PDB file of C-alpha atoms in Angstrom:
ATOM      1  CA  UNK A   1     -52.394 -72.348 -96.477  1.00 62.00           C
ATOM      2  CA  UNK A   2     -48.696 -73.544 -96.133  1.00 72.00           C
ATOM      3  CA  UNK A   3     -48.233 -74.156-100.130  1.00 91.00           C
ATOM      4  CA  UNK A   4     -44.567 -75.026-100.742  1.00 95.00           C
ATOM      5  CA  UNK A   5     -42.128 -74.902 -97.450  1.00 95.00           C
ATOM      6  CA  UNK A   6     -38.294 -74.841 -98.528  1.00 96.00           C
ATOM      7  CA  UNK A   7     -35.737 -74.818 -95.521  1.00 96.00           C
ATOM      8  CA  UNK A   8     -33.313 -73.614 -94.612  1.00 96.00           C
ATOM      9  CA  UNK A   9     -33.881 -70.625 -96.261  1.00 95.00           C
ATOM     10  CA  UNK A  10     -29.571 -69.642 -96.017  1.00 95.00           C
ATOM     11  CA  UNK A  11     -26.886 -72.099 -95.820  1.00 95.00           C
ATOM     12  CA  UNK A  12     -23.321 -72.078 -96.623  1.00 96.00           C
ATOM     13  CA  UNK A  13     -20.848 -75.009 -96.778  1.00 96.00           C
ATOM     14  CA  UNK A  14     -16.771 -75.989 -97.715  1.00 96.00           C
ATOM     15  CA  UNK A  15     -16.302 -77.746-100.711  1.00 97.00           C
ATOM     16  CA  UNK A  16     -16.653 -81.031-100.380  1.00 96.00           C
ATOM     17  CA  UNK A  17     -20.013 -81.350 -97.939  1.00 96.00           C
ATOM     18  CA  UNK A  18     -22.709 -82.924 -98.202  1.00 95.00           C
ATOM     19  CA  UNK A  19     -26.183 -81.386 -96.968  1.00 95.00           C
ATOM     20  CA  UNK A  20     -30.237 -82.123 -97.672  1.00 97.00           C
ATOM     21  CA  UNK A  21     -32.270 -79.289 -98.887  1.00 98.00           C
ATOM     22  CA  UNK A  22     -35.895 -80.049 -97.653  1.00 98.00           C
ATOM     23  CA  UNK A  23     -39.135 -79.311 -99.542  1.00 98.00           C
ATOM     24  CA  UNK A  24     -42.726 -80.106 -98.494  1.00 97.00           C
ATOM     25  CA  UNK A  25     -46.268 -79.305-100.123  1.00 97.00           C
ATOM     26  CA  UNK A  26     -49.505 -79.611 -98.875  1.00 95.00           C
ATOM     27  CA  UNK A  27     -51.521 -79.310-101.789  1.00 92.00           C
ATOM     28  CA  UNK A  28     -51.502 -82.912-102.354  1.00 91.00           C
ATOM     29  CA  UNK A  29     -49.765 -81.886-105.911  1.00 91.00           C
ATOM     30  CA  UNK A  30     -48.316 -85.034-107.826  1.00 90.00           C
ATOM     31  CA  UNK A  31     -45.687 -82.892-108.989  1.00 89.00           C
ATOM     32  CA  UNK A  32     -42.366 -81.862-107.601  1.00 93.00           C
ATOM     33  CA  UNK A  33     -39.234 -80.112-108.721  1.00 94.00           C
ATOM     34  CA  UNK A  34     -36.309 -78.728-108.012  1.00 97.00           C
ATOM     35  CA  UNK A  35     -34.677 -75.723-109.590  1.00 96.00           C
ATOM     36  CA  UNK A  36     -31.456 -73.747-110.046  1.00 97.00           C
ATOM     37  CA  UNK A  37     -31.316 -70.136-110.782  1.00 95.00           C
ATOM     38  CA  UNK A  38     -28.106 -68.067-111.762  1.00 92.00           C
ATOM     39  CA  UNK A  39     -27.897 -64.850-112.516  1.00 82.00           C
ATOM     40  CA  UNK A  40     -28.943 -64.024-116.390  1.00 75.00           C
ATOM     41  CA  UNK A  41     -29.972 -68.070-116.917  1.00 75.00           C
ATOM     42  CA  UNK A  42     -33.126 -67.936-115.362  1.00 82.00           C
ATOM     43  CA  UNK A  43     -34.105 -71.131-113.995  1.00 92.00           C
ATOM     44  CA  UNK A  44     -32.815 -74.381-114.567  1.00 93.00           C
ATOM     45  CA  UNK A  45     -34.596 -78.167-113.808  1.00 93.00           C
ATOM     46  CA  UNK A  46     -32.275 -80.386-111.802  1.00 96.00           C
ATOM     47  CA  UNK A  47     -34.732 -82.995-110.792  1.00 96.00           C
ATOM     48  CA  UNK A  48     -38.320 -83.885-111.503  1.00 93.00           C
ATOM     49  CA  UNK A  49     -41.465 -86.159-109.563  1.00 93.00           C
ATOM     50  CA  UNK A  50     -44.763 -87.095-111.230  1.00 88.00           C
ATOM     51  CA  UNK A  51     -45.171 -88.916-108.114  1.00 92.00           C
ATOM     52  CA  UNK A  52     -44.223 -90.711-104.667  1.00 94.00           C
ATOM     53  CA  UNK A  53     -41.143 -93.666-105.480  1.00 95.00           C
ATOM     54  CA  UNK A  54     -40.730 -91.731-109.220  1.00 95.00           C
ATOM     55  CA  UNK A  55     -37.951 -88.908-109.905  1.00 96.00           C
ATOM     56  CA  UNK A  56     -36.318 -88.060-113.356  1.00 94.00           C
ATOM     57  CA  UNK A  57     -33.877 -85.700-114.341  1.00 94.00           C
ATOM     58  CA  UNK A  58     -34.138 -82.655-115.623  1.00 91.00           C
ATOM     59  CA  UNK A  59     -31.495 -80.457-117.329  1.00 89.00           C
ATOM     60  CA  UNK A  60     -28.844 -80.509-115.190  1.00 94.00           C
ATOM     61  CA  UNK A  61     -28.914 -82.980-112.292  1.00 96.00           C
ATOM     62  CA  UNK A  62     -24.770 -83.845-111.844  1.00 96.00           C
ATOM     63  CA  UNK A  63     -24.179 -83.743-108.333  1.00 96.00           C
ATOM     64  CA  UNK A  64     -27.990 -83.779-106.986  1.00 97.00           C
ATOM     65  CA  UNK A  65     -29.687 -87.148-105.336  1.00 97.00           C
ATOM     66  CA  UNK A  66     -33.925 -87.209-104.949  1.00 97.00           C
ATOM     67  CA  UNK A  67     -35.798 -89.300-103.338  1.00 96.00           C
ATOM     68  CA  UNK A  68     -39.570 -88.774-103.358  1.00 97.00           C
ATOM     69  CA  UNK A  69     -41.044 -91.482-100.392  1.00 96.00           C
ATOM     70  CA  UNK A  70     -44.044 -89.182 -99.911  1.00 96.00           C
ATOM     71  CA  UNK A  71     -46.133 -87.258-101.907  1.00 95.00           C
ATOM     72  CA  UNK A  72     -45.619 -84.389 -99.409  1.00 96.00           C
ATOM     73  CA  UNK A  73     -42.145 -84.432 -99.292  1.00 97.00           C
ATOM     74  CA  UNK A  74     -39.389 -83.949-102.357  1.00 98.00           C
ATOM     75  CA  UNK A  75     -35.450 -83.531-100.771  1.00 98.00           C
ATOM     76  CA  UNK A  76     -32.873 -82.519-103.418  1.00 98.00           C
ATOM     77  CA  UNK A  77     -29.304 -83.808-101.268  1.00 97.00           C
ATOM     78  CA  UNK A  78     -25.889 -82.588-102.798  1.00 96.00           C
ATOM     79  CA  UNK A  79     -23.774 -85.258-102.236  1.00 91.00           C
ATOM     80  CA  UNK A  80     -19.660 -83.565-102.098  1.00 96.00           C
ATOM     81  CA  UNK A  81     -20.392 -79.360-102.839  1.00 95.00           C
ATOM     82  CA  UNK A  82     -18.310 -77.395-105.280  1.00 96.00           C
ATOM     83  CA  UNK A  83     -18.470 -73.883-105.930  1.00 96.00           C
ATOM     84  CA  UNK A  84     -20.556 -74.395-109.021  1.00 95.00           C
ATOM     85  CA  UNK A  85     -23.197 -75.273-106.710  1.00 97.00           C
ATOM     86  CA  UNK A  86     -23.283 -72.137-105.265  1.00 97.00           C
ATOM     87  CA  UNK A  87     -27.000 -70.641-106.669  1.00 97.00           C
ATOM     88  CA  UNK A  88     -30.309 -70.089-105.362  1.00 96.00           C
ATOM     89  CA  UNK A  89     -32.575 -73.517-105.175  1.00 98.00           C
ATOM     90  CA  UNK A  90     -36.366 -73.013-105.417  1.00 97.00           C
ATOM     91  CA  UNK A  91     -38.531 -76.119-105.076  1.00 97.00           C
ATOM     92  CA  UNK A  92     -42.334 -76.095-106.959  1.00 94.00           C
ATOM     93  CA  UNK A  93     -45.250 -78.621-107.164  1.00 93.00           C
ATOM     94  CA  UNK A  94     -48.400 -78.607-109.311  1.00 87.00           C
ATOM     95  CA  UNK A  95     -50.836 -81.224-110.491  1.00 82.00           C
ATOM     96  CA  UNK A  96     -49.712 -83.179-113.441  1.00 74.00           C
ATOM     97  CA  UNK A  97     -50.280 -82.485-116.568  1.00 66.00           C
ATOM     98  CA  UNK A  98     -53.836 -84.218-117.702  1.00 67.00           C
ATOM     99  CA  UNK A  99     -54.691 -84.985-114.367  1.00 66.00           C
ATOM    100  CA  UNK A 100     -57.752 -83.140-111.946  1.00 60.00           C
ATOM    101  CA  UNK A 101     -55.153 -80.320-110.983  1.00 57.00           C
ATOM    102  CA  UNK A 102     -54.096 -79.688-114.399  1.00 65.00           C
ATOM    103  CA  UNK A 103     -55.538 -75.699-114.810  1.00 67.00           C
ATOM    104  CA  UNK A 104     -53.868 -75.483-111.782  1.00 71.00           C
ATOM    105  CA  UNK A 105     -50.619 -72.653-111.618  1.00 80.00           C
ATOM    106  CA  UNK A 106     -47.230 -74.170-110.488  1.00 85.00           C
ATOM    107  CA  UNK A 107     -46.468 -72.842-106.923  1.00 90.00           C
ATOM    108  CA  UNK A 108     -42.712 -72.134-105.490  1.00 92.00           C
ATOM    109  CA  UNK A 109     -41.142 -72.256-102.302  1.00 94.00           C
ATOM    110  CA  UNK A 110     -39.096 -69.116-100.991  1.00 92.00           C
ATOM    111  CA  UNK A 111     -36.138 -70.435-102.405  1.00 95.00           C
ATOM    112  CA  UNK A 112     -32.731 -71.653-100.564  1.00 96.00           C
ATOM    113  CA  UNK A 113     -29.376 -69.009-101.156  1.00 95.00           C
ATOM    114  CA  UNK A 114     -26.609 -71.738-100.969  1.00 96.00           C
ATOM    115  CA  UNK A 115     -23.144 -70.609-100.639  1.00 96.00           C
ATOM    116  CA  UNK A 116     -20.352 -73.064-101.253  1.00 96.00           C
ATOM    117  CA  UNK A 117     -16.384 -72.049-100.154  1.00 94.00           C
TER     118      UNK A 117
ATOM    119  CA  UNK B   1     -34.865 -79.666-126.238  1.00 82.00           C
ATOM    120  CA  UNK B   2     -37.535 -76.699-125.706  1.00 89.00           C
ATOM    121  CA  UNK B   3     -36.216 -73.462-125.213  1.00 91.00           C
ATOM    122  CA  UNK B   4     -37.593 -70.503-124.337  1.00 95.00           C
ATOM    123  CA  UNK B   5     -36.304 -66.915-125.009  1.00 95.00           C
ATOM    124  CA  UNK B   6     -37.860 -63.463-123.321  1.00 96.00           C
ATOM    125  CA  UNK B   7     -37.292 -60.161-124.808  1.00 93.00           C
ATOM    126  CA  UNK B   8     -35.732 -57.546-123.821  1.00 92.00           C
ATOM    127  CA  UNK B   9     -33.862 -58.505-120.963  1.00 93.00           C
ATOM    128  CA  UNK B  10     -34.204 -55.545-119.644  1.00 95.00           C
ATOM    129  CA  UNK B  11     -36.653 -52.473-120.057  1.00 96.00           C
ATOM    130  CA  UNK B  12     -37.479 -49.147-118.582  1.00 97.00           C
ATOM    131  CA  UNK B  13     -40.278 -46.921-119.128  1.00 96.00           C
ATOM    132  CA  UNK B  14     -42.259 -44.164-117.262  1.00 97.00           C
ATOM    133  CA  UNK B  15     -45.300 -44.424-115.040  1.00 97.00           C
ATOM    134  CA  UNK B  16     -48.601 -44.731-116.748  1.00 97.00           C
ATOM    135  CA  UNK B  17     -46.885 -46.500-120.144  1.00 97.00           C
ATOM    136  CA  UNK B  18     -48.431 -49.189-121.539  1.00 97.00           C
ATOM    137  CA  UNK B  19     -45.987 -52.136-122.085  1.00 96.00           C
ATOM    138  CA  UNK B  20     -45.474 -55.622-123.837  1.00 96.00           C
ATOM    139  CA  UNK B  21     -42.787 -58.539-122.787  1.00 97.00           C
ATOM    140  CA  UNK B  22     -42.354 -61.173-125.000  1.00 97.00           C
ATOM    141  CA  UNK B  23     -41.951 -64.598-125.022  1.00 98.00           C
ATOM    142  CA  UNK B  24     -40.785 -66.877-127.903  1.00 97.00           C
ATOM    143  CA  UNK B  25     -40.521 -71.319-127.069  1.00 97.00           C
ATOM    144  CA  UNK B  26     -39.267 -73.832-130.365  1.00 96.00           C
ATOM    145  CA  UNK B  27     -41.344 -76.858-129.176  1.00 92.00           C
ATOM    146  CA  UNK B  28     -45.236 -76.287-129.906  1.00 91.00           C
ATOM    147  CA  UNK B  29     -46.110 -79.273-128.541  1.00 90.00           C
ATOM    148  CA  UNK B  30     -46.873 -78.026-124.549  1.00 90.00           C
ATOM    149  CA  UNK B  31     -49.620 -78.187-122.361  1.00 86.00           C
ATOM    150  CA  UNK B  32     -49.653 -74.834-120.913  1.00 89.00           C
ATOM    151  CA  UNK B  33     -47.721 -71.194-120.839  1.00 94.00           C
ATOM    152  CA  UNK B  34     -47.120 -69.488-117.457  1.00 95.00           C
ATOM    153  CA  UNK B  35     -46.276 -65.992-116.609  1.00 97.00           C
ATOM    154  CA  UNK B  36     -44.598 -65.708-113.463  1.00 96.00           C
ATOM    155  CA  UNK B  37     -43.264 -62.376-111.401  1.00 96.00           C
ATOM    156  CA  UNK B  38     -40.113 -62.349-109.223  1.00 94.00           C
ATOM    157  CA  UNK B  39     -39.034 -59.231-106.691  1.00 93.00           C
ATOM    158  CA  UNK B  40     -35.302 -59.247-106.461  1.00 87.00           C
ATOM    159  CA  UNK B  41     -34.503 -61.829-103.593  1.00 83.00           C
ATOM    160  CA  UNK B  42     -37.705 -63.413-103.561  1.00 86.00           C
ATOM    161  CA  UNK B  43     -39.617 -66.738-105.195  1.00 88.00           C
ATOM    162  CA  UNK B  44     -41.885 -66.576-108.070  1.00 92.00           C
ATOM    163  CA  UNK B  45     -45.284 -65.691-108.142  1.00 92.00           C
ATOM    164  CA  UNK B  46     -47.716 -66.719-110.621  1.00 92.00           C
ATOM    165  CA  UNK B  47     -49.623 -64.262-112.751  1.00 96.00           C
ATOM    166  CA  UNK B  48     -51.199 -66.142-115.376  1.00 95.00           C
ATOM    167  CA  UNK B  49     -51.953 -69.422-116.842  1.00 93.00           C
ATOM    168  CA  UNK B  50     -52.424 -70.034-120.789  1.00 93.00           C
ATOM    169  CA  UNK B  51     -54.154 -73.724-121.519  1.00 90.00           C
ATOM    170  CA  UNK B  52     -52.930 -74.738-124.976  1.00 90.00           C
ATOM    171  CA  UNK B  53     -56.335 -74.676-126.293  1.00 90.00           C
ATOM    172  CA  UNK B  54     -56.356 -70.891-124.864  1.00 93.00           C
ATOM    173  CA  UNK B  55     -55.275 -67.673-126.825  1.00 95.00           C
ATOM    174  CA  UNK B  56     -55.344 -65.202-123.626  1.00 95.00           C
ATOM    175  CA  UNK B  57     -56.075 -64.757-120.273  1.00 95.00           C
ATOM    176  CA  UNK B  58     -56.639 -61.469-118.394  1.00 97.00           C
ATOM    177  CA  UNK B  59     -55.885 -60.818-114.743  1.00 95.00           C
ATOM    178  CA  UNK B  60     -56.523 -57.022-113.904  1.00 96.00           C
ATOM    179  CA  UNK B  61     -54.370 -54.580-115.767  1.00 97.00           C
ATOM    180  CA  UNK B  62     -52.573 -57.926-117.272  1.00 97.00           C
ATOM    181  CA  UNK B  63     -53.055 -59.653-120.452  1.00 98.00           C
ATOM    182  CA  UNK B  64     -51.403 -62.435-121.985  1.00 97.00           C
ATOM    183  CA  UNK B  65     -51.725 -63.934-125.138  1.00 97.00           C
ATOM    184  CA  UNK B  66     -50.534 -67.811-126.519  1.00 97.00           C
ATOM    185  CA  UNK B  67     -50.222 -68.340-130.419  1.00 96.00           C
ATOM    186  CA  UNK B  68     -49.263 -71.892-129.785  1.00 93.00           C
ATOM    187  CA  UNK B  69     -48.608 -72.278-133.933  1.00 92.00           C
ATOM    188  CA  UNK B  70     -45.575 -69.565-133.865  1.00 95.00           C
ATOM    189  CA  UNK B  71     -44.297 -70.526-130.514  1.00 96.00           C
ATOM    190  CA  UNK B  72     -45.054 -67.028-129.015  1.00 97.00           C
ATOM    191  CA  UNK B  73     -46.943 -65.271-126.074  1.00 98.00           C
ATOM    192  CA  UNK B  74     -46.895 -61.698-124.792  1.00 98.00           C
ATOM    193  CA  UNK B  75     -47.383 -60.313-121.850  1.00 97.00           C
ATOM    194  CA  UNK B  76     -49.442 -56.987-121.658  1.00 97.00           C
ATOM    195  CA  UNK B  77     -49.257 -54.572-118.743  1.00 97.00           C
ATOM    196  CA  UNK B  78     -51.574 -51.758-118.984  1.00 97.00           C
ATOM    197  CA  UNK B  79     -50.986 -48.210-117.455  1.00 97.00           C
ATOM    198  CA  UNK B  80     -47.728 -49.386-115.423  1.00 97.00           C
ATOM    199  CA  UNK B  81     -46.906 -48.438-112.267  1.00 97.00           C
ATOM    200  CA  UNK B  82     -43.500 -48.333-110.394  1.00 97.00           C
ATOM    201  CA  UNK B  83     -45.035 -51.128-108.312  1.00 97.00           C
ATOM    202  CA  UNK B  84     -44.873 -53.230-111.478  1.00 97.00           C
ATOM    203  CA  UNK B  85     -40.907 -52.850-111.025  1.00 98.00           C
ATOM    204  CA  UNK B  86     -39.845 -56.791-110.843  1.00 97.00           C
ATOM    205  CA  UNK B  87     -38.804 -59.388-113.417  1.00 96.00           C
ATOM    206  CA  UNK B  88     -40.934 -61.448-115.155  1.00 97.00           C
ATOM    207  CA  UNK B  89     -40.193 -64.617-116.435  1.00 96.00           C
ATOM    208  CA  UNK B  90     -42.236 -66.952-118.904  1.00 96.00           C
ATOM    209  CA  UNK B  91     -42.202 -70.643-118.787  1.00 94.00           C
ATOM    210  CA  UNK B  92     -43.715 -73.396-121.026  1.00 93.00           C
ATOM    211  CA  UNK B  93     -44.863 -77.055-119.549  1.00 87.00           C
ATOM    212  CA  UNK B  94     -45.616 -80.504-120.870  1.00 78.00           C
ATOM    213  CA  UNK B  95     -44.321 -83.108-118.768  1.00 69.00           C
ATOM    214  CA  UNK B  96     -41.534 -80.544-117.084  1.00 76.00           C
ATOM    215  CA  UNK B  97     -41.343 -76.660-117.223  1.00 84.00           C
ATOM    216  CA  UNK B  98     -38.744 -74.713-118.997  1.00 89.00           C
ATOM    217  CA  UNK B  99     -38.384 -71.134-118.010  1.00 93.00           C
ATOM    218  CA  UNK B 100     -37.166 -68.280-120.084  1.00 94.00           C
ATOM    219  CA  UNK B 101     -34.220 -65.738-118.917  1.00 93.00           C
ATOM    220  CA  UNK B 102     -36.838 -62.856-117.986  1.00 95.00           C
ATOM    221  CA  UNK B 103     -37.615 -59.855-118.411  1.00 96.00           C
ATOM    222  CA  UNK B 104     -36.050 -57.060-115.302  1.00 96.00           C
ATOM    223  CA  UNK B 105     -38.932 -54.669-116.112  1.00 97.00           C
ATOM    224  CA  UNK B 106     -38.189 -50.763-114.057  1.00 97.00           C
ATOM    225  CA  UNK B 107     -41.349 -48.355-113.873  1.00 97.00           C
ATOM    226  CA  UNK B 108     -40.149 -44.574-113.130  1.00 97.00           C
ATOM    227  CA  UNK B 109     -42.365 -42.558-110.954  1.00 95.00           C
TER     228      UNK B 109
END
């Protein structure tokens, strides 16, 4: 069982790059995120998916693009980097709320350590 | 906007201690409380789940309780063990999932 696959697990960019962090479930979970999480804030909701062709945002998504084409798949792109970026990016999936996966626990990826210069 | 506090931030005991983390949210209204546990460079992994209809759930020497009405669950670890060392983190859901700050929890042999 694969669960949630985040790559690549290290990157680091210049200011001013652009890059795709990739995420993929095989749980066949309607729900995606993507989180942020600095030191002594815990983690914070950039973007959300309750399912394939729907995203939202969470609390802070300035600088982040989603596109959710599959329900498999959930890529969070940062368009132009800035050092404020730099943080470790975990990606999660569950069943939605209501729905036949509901009792089910949210599951993380790995996480992604992105370093911006 | 639902937030979610954890206290302490940080606590040490010794091995064999029994301990409590807590977990405080302002917005009643959610679906379901999660207790998750994170080693220092790693993901999250979930310990237990709390339905809203729930009060507790029990996995092993772990134990935590939902009072939905205050906006407040705890997280009970019995007879701790320096394998327990990690940080655990609450979070509450209803159509997204708001973490707390956590909890860096040290168990001394």
């Amino acid at each position: 069982n694969a669960g949630v696959t985040q790559t690549p697990k290290f990157q680091v960019l210049k200011t001013g790059q652009s890059m795709t962090l990739q995420c993929a479930q095989d749980m066949n979970h309607e729900y995606m995120s993507w989180y942020r999480q600095d030191p002594g804030m815990g983690l914070r909701l950039i973007h959300y998916s309750v399912g394939a062709g729907i995203t939202d945002q969470g609390e802070v998504p300035n600088g982040y693009n989603v596109s959710r084409s599959t329900t498999e798949d959930f890529p969070l792109r940062l368009l132009s980097a800035a050092p404020s970026q730099t943080s470790v990016y975990f990606c999660a999936s569950r069943g939605l709320t209501g729905g036949p996966n509901s009792n089910q626990p949210q599951h993380f990826g790995d996480g992604t350590r992105l370093s911006i210069l | 906007k639902q937030e979610v506090t954890q206290i302490p931030a940080a606590l040490s005991v010794p091995e064999g201690e029994n301990l409590v983390l807590n977990c405080s949210f302002t917005d009643s209204a959610i679906y379901n409380l999660q207790w998750f546990r994170q080693d220092p460079g790693k993901g999250l992994t979930s310990l237990l789940l709390i339905q809203s209809s729930q009060r507790e759930q029990t996995s092993g020497r772990l134990n935590a309780s939902l009072d939905k009405s205050s906006g407040r669950s705890t997280l009970y670890i019995a007879a701790s063990q320096p394998g327990d060392s990690a940080t655990y983190l609450c979070a509450v859901s209803n159509n997204d999932m708001r973490f707390g700050a956590g909890t860096r929890l040290t168990v001394k042999p």
